[in-house]
mmCIF file of C-alpha atoms in Angstrom:
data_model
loop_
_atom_site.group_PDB
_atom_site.id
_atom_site.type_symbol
_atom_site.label_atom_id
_atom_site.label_comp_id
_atom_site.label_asym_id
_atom_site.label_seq_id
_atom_site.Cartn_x
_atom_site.Cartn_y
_atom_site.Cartn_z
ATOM 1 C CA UNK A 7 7.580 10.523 -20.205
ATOM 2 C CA UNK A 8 8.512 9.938 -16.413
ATOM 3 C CA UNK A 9 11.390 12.371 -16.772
ATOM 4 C CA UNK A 10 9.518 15.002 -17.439
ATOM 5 C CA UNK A 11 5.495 14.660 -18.549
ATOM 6 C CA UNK A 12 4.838 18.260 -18.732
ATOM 7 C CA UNK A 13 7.122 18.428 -22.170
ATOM 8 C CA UNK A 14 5.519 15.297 -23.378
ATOM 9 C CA UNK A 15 2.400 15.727 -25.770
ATOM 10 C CA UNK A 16 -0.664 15.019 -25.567
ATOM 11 C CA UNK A 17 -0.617 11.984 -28.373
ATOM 12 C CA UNK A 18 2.331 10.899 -26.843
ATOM 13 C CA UNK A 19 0.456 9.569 -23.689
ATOM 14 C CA UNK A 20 -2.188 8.521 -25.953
ATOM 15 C CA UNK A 21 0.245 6.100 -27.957
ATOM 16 C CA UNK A 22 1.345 4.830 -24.780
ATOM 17 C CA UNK A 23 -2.391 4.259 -23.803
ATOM 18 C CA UNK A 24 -3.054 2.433 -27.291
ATOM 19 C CA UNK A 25 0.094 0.160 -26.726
ATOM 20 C CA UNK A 26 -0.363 -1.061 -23.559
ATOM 21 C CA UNK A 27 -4.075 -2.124 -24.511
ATOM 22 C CA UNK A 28 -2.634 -3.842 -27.740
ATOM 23 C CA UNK A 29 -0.426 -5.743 -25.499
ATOM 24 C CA UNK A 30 -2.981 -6.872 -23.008
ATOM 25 C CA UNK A 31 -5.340 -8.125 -26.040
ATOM 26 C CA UNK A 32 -2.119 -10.274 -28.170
ATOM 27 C CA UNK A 33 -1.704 -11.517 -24.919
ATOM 28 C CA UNK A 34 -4.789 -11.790 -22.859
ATOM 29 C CA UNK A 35 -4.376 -15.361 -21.615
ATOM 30 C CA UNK A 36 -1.059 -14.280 -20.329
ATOM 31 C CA UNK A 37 -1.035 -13.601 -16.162
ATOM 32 C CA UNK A 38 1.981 -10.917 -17.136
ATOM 33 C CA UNK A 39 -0.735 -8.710 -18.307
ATOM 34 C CA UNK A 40 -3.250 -8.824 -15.347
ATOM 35 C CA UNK A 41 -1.796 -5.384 -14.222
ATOM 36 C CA UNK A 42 -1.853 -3.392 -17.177
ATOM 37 C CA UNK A 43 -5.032 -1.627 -15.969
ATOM 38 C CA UNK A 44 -2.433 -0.436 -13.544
ATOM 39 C CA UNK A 45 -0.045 0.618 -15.953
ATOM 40 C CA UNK A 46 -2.696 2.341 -18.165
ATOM 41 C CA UNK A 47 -3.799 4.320 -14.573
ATOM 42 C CA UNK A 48 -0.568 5.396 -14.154
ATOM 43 C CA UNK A 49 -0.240 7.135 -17.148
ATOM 44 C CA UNK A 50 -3.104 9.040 -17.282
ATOM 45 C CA UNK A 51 -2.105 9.886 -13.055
ATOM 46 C CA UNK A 52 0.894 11.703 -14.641
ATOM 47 C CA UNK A 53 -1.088 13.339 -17.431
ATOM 48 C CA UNK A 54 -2.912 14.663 -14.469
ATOM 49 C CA UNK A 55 -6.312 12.832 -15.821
ATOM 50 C CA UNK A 56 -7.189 11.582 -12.159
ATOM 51 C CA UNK A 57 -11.021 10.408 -12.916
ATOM 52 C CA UNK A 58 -9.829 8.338 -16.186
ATOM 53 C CA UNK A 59 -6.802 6.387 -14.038
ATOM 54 C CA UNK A 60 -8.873 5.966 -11.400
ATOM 55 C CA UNK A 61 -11.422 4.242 -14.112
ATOM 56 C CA UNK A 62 -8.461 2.022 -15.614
ATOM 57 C CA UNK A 63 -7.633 1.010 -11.685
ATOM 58 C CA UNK A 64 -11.284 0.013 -11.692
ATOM 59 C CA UNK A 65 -11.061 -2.897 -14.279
ATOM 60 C CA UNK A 66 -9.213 -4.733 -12.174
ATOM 61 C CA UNK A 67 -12.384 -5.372 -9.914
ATOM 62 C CA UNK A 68 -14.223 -6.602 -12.880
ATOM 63 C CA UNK A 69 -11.284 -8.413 -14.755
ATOM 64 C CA UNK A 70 -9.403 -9.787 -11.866
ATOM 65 C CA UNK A 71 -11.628 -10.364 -8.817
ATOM 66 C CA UNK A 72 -10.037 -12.879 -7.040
ATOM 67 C CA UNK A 73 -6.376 -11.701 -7.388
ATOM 68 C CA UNK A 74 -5.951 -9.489 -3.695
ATOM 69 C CA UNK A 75 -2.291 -8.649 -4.679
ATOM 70 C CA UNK A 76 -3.496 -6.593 -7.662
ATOM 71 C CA UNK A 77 -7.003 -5.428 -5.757
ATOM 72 C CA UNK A 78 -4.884 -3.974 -3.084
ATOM 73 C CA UNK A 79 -2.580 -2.223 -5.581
ATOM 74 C CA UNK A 80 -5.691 -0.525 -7.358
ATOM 75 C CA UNK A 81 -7.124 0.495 -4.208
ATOM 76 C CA UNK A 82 -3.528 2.042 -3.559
ATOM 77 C CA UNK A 83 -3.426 4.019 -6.775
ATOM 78 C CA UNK A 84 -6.725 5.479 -6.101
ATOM 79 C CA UNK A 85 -6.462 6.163 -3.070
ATOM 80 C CA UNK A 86 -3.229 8.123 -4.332
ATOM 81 C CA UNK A 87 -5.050 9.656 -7.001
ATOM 82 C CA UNK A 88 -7.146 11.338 -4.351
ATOM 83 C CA UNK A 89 -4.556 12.318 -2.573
ATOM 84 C CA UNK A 90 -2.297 13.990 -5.081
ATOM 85 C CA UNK A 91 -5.505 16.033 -5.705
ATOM 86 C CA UNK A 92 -5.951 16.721 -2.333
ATOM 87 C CA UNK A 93 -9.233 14.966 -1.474
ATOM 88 C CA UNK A 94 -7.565 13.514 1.864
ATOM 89 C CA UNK A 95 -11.372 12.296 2.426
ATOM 90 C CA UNK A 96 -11.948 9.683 -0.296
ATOM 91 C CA UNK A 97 -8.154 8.960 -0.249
ATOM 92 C CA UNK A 98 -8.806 8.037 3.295
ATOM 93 C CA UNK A 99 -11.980 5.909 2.851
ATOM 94 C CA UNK A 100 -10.052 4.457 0.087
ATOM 95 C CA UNK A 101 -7.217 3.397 2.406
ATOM 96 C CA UNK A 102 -9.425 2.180 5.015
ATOM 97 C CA UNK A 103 -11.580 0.048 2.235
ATOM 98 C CA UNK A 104 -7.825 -2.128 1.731
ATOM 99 C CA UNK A 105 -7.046 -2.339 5.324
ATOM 100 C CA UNK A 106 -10.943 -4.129 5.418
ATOM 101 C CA UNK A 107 -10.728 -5.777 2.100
ATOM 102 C CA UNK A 108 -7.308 -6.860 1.639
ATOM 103 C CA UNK A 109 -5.468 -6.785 5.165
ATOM 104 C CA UNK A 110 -3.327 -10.142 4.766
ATOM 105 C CA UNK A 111 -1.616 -8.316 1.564
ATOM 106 C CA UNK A 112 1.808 -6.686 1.755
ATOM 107 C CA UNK A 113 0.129 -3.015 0.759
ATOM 108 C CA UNK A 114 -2.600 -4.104 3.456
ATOM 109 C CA UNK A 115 -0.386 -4.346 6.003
ATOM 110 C CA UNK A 116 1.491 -1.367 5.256
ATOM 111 C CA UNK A 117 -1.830 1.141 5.018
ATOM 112 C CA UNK A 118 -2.547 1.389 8.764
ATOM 113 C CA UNK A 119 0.945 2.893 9.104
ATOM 114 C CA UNK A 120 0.761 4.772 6.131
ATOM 115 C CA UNK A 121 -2.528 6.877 7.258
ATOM 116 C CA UNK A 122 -0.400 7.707 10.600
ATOM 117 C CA UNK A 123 2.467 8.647 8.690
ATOM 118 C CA UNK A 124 0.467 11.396 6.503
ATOM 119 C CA UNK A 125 -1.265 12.916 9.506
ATOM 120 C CA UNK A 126 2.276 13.054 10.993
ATOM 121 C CA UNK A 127 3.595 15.286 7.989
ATOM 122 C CA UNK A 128 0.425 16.925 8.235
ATOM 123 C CA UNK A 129 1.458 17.985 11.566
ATOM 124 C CA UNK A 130 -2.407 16.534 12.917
ATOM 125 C CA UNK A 131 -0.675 15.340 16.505
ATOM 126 C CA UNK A 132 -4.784 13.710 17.665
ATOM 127 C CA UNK A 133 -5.375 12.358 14.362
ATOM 128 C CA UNK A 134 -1.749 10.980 13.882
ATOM 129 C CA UNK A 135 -2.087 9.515 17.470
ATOM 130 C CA UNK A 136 -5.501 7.894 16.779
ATOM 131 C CA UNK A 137 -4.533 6.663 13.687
ATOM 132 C CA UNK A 138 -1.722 4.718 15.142
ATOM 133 C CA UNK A 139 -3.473 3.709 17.988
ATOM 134 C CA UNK A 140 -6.092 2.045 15.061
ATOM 135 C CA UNK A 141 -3.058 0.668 13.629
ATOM 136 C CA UNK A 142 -1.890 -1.061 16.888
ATOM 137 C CA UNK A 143 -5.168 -2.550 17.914
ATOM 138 C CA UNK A 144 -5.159 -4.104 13.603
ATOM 139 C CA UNK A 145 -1.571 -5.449 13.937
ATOM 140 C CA UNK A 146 -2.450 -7.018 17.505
ATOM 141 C CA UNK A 147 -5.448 -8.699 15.909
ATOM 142 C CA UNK A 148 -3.501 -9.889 13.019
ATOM 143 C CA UNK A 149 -0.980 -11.196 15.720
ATOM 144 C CA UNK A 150 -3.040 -13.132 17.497
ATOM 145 C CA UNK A 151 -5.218 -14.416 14.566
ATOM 146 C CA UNK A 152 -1.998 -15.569 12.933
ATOM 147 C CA UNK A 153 0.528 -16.477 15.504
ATOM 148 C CA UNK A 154 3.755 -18.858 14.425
ATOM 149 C CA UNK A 155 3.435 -17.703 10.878
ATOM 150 C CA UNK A 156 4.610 -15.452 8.166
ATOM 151 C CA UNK A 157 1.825 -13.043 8.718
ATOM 152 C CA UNK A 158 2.027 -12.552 12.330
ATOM 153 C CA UNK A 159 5.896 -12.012 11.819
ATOM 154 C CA UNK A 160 5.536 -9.212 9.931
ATOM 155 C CA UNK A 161 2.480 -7.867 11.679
ATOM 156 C CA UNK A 162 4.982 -7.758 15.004
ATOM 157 C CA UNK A 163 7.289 -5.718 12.844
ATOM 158 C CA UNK A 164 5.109 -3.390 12.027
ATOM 159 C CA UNK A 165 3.596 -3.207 15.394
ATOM 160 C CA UNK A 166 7.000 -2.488 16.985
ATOM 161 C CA UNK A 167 7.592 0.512 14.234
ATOM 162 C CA UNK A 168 4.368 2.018 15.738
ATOM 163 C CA UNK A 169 5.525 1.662 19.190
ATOM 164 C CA UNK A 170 8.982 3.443 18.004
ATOM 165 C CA UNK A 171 7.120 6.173 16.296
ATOM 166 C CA UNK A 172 5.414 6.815 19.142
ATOM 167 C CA UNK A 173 8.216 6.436 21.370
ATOM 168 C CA UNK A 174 6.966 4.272 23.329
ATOM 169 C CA UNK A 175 9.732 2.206 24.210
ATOM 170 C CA UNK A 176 8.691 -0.466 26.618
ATOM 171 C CA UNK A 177 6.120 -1.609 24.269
ATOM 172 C CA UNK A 178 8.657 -1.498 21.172
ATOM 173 C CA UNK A 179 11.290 -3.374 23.486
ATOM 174 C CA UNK A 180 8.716 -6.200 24.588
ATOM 175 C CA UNK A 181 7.372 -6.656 20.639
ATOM 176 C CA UNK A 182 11.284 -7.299 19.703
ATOM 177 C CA UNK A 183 11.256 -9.427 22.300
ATOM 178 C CA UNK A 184 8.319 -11.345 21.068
ATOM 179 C CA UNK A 185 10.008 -11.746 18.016
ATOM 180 C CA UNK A 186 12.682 -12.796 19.221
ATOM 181 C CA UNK A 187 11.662 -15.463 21.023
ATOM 182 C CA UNK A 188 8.852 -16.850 18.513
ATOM 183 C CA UNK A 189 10.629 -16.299 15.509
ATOM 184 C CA UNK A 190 14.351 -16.945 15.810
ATOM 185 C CA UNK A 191 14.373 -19.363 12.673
ATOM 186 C CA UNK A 192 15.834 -19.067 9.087
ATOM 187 C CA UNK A 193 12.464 -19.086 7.641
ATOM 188 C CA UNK A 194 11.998 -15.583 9.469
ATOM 189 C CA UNK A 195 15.095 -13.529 10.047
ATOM 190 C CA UNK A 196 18.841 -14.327 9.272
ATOM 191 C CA UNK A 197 21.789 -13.238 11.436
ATOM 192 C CA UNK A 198 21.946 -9.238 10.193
ATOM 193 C CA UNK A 199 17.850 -9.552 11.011
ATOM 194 C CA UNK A 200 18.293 -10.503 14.727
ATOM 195 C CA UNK A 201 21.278 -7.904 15.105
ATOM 196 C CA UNK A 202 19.136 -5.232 14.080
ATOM 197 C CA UNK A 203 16.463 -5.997 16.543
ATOM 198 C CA UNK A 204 19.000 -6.809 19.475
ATOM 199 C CA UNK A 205 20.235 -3.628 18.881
#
């Protein structure tokens, strides 16, 4: 079906559909299952049926409330949905709703650099610029709120990519710096890790 959906018919994604909901019912106790809504979403994305997979990426809310990890990967895949059907507006809003919901998750931490990134292939030089100076002023929050911890390492990392993108190299320079200096243990980086950033 991935190889090639067009050629695929129409009962085809509807088996697929019925199967993944048979599995999540055998085995509803099961924590393996939590993201089928997900998997059900993404077959009706690539049947092109936008409003029902963003209505399977909606049970998660309901079923799963208190798992972020799968919230934030919902949110994603609607936001997406919008996208791919080129309603930048409600994929933005979507996007934004993560970075306020969900920040301390790995997608959450990626979406502030994500929005730049599509203005920049968009070729939007204010938004792109105001979207990573949002993105800055997040990471530098998240940095201070969570200094001397997994978090706030990767929060520097990201900060330092939007310095780079933005070629602003003094800033970039100082964040490896930072990193450097407050995170030079095994828990964070290894040897190849600490090249990279030297270099």
């Amino acid at each position: 079906v991935l190889r090639d959906p067009h050629a695929v018919p129409e009962k085809k994604f509807d088996d697929i559909i019925k199967q993944y909901r048979t599995i999540r019912e055998r085995y509803a106790k099961s924590k393996v299952v939590q993201g089928v809504p997900i998997l059900i979403g993404r077959v009706y994305m690539l049947r092109k049926d936008y409003d029902k997979a963003r209505e399977a990426y909606q049970q998660i809310f309901a079923l799963y409330p208190e798992n972020k990890v799968l919230g934030a990967e919902a949110l994603a895949s609607t936001g997406k949905s919008y996208e791919i059907e080129g309603n930048w507006p409600s994929a933005l809003k979507t996007y934004q709703k993560i970075i306020q919901d969900y920040p301390l998750t790995g997608i959450g931490l990626g979406t502030p650099m994500y929005i730049a990134n599509y203005y920049r292939t968009q070729n939007d030089y204010k938004h792109t610029m105001s979207a990573y100076d949002s993105a800055i002023s997040h990471y530098q929050n998240l940095v201070s709120q969570y200094a001397n911890s997994p978090l706030g390492f990767h929060a520097l990392r990201f900060l330092a990519n939007c310095y780079l993108d933005q070629n602003r190299w003094k800033e970039a320079i100082d964040t490896f710096a930072q990193i450097l200096l407050n995170y030079a243990t095994a828990e964070y980086m290894n040897a190849r890790t600490a090249d990279m950033i030297v270099k």
